[in-house]
């Protein structure tokens, strides 16, 4: 069909049909083939409706539309006969990550096509104005159409090069559900489910890619905590305060199995596999006190080598604080206060506030929690941070 807009509608219709039918009928043996079959019938219906409409409006367009319909049916039949079955679905994912597009456009378009996020939700995820995201998506579709980019799965070195962009987008979708950047809800579980579904399909279609299994393992383990991350009134419950009896053991087992698959494929561990190993340390601990914090700190050291970033360093600071005392964590966190990319990142003053509070420096901690509350755009998170600031203010101060 060669139309990204139509492909977007067909793909999302197929995913909606899966959401409605799979909970009752179960996930089919070949999810990709099932989705393509559903999309095939929707596409045929769409083309037939177009044919009837065009015949009424302009008889001259009849032959062209019939040709388009026949071509589309042949393409879908060929896809259904392919051994992989889901190549066309996977191809749609890779279209959105085609090198002809800028990185920002690839990420935004993939979120829109496969994740089902609205333009507003994508804008929140990237902390940029909504019109900017809308323009990126429009320009990306136009660029793909003008370049006649085919719906196909890249092979060889090109597959490896473009897979990292796909995994990045899938994890962005998951994170927006796991810890919403804005709004009144702390969690949006439906986005986590969408990301997990995409990750599982990718793991079936490219089973020899270790980082795909690493990402799936990471998401499975993190998703296992979703029920425990909310209190009775929907308030956030932080990791060390969670009732671990509410963690989903099935998802943990699936996550650990995916991590094992990633590790068995050999080679150097990638960033998602290392993060999955960190998540596994938490999952294996029956209580917060049993957590292997020195091991987690070492894994963050490895992650900082693989994918250096201020955010990774900030998480390293948390791990160091838990493993070797709050002073060690604060020393690293303090080096990040001048980092431009973290100036409006609420997690930085939140981490510093926590470390300062553990050191008994309550006045400084209160200011940091208040600053974090001012930076976040999530209502639930703001309430939690203001509560922590108030707790610091209420604690008796040591005598001078």
Steps between C-alpha positions, in 0.01 A plus 500: 500500500794735565294733721638546853177662620288203387756256636478678835121456511519134396773417751317669786168335402670163510654574842158610634345177369775306680428684826132407469539137396826367646395526869218253423650282227864514614807624316527309167803290414611760246392844625662675206314284247171554687547876498590497132197288420274743682666795330461323165124474530474861623711611206287311251182649649655847486601464139157368404332795669733732314413325176125545549541864597727583208266321256217722610711815486716431200484193278839580355669395826346154497778307328771654719316408819442142384870470424588634845264251662642205310856607581420542869334157518799334331741672741300393804465142367876483447557626853266236641690226315838625626657275766543788745142616457563828681752649261258767387417606854870511582558682174255770606700549820822538304340740253450744784870462586631541145827696465332744262338650812671688780527323836231718658266431209564124517418490869188716473362314198553156653324607818209620288483202262553206732462634851167671445612809692338830418703797391449653846632187675807489278565867568487433875743211466752726328424815697453704182200702374217297347511692166865399465412130523206544262729662244757222537238234431355682198845563352606139568200359314562736210868407486423127497242542225732709284788257548274200416631313804389133479336312783772241549728362770865608469759224490857449617691799630212734419271302732740537794547870434129576495392260774643723773264780397202263511593378849545857619149588391343189654662583834387862479143378464546272800651775714219741424264237642723398791556854625284755323681826432189712548134486594309377801593130484826355627466198266348431159511118489350477152815655353715245685285225351538647149878515536518147641291369211728666247808373680371142512416507129847635421654221709314243289588660169869567573581225754879521460528866607610499865399860570141428397481233771682732739239770449213252535654371824536854632139590420358173637676546836408867528139425404487243781502789750212699351237394756735572789591849370159643593346547845128470583425851374722482193795663672855397399676233706878508459703184440632449853151555649318257271326183617706244309224247545309699239775463240384282210711185524396380152638816343816469709555143379442609141740790545774282650456250217532776239813629675643147498434473126678830440802387699515159329518658155854604590704806421530817705189593694309797361343788697152343523639167616705675770190690613308171507774358724453797734125440508566131569701592812190670639271215391712237673504686832224385734535818708663839440777404743592197288562711190850464357574873483877461442414275205253757369760776536748288300239444228437876481876549460484262203195678360679834525774357281255359245256791483645802681245765594422732793185299574701179535742683731207620711377145540856398586488760778189334645666157487821632657298663777328171578817290472758722669308766689316823406819710501641290214184544299475873569858555387413371153158669489657837585721477190186487286342825620669699224404253227284697249283203403397449866414860587125434471510132592303446820678176586829681568378719793287207615807276526703772669215564743485133595876477555510825698213380721686177576798711605280701737528819294124557508491870409695436181295188429173693537613755242600226257166318534314830449706572189428152363129552564511824303667327205280193463185514289348188655243584767555182703875542501470866603282404797752237612792745475316769694421244770867414528589868523246543780645201686843662491354822641329313787802303613669648808829666425814389687633751754766739377 
